[in-house]
Short mmCIF file of C-alpha atoms in Angstrom, two decimals:
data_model
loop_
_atom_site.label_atom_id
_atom_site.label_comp_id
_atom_site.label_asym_id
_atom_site.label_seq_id
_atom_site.Cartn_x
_atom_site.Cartn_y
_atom_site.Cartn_z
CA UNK B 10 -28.55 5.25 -10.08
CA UNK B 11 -25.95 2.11 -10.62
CA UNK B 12 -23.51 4.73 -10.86
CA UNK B 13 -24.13 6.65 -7.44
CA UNK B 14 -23.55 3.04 -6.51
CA UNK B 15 -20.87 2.35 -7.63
CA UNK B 16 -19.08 5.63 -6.47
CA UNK B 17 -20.53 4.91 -2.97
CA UNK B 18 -18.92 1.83 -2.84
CA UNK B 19 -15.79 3.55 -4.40
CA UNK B 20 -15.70 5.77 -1.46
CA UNK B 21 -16.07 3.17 1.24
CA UNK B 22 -13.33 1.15 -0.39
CA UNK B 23 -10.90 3.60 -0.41
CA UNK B 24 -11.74 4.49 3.38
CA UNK B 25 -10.57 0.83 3.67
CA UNK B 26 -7.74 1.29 2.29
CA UNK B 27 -6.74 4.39 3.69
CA UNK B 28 -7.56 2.51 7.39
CA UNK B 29 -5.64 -0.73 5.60
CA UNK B 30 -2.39 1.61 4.88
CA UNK B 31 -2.51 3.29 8.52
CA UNK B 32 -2.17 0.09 10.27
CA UNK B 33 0.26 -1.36 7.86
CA UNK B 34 2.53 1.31 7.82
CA UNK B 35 2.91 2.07 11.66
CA UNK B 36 4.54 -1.46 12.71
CA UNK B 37 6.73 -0.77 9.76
CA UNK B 38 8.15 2.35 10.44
CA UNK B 39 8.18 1.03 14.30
CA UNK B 40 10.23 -2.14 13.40
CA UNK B 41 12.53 0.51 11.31
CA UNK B 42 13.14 2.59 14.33
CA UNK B 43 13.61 -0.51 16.88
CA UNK B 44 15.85 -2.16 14.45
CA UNK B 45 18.06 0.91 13.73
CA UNK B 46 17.91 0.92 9.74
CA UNK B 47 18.68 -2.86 9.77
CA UNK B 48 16.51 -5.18 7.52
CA UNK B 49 15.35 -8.36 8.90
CA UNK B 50 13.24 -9.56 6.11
CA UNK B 51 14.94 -12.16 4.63
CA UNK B 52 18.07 -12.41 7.74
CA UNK B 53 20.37 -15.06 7.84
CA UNK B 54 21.52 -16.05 10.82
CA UNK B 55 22.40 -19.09 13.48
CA UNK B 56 22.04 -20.02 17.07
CA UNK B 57 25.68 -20.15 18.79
CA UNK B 58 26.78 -21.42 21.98
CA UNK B 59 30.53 -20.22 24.00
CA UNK B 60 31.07 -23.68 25.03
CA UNK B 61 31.27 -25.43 21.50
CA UNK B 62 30.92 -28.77 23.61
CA UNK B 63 27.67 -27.50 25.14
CA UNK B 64 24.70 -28.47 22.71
CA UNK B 65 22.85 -25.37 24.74
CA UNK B 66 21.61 -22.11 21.97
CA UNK B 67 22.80 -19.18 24.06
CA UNK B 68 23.38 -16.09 21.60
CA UNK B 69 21.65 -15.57 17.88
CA UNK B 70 24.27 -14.57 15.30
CA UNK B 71 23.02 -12.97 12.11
CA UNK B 72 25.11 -13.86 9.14
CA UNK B 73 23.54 -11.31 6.72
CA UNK B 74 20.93 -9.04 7.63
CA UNK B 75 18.43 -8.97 4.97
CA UNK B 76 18.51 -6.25 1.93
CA UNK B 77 17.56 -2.67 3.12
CA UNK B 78 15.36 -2.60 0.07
CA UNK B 79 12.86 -5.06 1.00
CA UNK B 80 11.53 -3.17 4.22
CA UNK B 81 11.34 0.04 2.62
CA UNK B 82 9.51 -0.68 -0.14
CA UNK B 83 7.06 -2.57 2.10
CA UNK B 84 7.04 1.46 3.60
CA UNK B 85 6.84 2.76 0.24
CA UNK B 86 4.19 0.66 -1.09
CA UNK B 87 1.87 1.59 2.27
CA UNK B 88 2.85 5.35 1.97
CA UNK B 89 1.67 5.42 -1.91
CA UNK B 90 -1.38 3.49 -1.18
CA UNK B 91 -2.18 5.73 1.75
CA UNK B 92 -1.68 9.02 -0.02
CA UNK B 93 -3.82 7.79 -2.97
CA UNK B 94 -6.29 5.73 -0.64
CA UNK B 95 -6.81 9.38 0.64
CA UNK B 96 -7.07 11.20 -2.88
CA UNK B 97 -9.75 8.61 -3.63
CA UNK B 98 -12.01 9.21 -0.83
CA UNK B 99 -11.90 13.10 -1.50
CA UNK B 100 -12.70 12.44 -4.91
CA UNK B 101 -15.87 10.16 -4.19
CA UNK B 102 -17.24 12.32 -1.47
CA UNK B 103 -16.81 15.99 -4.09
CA UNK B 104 -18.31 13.76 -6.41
CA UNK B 105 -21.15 12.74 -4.76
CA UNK B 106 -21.83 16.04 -3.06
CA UNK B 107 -22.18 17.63 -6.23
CA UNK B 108 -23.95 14.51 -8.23
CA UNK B 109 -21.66 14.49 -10.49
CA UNK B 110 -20.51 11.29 -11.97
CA UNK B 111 -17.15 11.88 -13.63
CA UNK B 112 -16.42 11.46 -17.37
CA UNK B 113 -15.19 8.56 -18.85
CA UNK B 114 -11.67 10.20 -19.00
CA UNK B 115 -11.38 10.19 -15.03
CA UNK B 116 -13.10 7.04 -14.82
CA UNK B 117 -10.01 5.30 -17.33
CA UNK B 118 -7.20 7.32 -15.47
CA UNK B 119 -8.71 5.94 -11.73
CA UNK B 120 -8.71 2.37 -13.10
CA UNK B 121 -5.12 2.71 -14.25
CA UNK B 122 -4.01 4.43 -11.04
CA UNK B 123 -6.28 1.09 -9.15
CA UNK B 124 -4.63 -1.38 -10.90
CA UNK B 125 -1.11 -0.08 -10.22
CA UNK B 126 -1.66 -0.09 -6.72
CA UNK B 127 -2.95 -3.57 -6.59
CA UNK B 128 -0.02 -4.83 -8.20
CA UNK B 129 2.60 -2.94 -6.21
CA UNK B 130 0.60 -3.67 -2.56
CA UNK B 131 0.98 -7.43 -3.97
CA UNK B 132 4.40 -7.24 -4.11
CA UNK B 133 4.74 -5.80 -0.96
CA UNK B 134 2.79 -7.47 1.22
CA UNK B 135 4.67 -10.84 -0.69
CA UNK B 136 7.87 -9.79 -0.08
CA UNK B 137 7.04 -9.07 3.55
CA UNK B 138 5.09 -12.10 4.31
CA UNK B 139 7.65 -14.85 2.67
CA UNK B 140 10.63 -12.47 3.83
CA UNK B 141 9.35 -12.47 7.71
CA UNK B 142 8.88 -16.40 7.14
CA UNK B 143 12.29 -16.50 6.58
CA UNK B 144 13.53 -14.71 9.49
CA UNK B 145 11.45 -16.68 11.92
CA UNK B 146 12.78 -20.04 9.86
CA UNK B 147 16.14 -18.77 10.99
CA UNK B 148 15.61 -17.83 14.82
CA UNK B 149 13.88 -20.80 15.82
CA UNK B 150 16.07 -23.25 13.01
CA UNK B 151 12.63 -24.16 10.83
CA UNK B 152 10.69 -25.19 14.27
CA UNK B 153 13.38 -27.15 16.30
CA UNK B 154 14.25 -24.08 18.36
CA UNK B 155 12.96 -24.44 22.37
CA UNK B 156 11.28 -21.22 21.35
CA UNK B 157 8.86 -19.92 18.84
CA UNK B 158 9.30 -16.67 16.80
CA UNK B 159 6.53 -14.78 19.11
CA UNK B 160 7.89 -16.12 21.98
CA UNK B 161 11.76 -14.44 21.05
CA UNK B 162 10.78 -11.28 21.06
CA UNK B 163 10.14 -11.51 24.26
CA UNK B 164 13.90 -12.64 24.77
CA UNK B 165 17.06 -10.42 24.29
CA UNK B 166 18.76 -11.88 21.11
CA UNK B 167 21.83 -9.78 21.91
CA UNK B 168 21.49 -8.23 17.97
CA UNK B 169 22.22 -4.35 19.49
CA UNK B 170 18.97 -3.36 18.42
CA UNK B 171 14.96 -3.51 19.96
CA UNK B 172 13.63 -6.97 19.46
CA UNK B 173 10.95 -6.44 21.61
CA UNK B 174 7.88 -6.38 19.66
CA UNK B 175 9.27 -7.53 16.18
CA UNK B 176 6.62 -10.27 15.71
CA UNK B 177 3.69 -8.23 16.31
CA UNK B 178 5.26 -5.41 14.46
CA UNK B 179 5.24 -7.55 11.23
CA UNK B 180 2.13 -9.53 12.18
CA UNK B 181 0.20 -6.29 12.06
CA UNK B 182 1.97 -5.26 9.26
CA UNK B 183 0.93 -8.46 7.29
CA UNK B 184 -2.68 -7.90 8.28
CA UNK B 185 -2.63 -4.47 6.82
CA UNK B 186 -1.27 -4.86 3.96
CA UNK B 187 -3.15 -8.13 2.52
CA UNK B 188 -6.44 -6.08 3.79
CA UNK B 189 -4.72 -2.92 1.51
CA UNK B 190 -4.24 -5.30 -1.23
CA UNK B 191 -8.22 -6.73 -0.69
CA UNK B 192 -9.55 -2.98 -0.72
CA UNK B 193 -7.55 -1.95 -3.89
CA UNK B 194 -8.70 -5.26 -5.23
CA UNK B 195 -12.00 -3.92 -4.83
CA UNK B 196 -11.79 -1.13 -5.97
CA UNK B 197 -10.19 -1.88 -9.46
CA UNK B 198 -13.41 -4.17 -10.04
CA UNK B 199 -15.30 -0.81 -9.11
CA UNK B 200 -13.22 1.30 -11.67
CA UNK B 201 -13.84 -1.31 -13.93
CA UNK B 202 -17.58 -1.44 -13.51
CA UNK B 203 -17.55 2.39 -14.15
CA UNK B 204 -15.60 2.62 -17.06
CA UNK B 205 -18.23 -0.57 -18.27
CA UNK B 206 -21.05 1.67 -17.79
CA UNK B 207 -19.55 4.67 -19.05
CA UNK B 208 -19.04 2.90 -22.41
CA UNK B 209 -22.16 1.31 -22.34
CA UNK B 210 -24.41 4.86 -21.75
CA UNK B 211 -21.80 6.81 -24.25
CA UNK B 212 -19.20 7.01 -26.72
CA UNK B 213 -15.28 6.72 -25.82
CA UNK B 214 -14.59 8.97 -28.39
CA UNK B 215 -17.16 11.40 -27.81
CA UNK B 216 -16.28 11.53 -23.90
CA UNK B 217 -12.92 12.12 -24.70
CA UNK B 218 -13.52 15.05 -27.47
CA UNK B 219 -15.91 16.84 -25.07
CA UNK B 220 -12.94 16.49 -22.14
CA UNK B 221 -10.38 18.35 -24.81
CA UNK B 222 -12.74 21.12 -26.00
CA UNK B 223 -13.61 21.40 -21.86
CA UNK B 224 -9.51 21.89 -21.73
CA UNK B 225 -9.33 23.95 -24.60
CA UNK B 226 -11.89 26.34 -23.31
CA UNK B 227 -10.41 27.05 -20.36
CA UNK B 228 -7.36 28.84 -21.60
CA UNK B 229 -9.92 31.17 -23.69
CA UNK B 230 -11.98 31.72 -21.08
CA UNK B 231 -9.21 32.79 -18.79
CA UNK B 232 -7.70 35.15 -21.24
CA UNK B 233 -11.08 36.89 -22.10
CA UNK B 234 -11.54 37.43 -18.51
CA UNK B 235 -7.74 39.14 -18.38
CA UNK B 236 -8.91 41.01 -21.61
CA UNK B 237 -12.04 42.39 -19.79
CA UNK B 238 -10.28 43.14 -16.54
CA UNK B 239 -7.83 45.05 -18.72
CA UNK B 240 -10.54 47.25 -20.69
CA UNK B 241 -12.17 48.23 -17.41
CA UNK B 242 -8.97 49.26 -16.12
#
């Protein structure tokens, strides 16, 4: 019973993060479009004026755009934990319509594949948080700027690319990928749990013995089948 519990809760987790990934991922690959390939986590970059005498900020420069590697593996990280977010879900639901728990083998393998994903969705959503931190540190000169970061996008920064939305883009972005990282947080505890109980009711060792000779029979029963088909032939 703890264990149709548990892969409930497994199942509604990973519908989380599959809805987490969705929303992270399409401000990302937005921002990608808008920004033509250019990187702006991380930017450099300085307010100039034409008239070196006039203290006015008329035109953002950007010294170095930020490393191409940072955004997509922010895309990366939301595309993996989507695809497996997914592969969860149809796992949980098969399992449950058939009322079959899962051995102890599957249970082990899931709470690897959980705990890379938490891990690599950290670093992701890190990198974009403290990298978009920078960029708006730059555009508005750490706060002394007449203008705050949301409030630029609504102004042409003259950069030859779409700056319209970039602050919601990456807001959003944040928001999905910290509520990725929650839900795979989640469900590594879950895993966890499992592979507890699965110990607890019966042997590793056993489980995994069972899971070979299950392996092992397969072949044999596939080749007596071709041997059959072949006498009746």
């Amino acid at each position: 019973m703890a264990r149709g519990r548990l892969l409930r809760a497994q199942g509604a987790c990973s519908c989380l993060a599959l809805l987490a990934s969705c929303v992270a991922l399409a401000p990302l690959a937005g921002n990608a479009r808008g920004f033509r390939g250019r990187c702006l986590l991380f930017a450099e970059g300085m307010w100039l004026s034409a008239n070196l005498s006039v203290q006015a900020r008329e035109r953002f420069a950007v010294q170095a755009w930020g490393p191409p590697a940072a955004c997509r593996f922010g895309l990366l990280a939301g595309l993996l934990s989507l695809l497996l977010a997914a592969g969860h879900a149809w796992r949980a639901l098969r399992l449950l319509c058939r009322g079959h728990e899962g051995s102890f083998l599957s249970a082990f393998l899931n709470l690897l594949v959980s705990a890379f994903v938490v891990f690599l969705v950290f670093i992701a959503s890190t990198i974009v948080s403290v990298g978009f931190t920078m960029w708006c540190d730059a555009v508005t000169e750490k706060g002394t700027a007449p203008h705050s970061c949301k409030e630029l996008q609504d102004i042409d920064l003259e950069l030859n690319v779409d700056n319209s939305a970039f602050y919601d883009q990456f807001a959003i972005a944040q928001c999905g990928l910290w509520a990725s990282w929650l839900a795979w947080l989640a469900l590594t505890v879950l895993a966890f749990l499992k592979v507890y109980h699965n110990c607890r009711q019966e042997d590793p060792l056993d489980s995994l013995l069972h899971e070979k000779e299950l392996l092992l029979a397969r072949p044999a029963s596939r080749a007596s089948f071709q041997e059959e088909k072949s006498a009746v032939i």
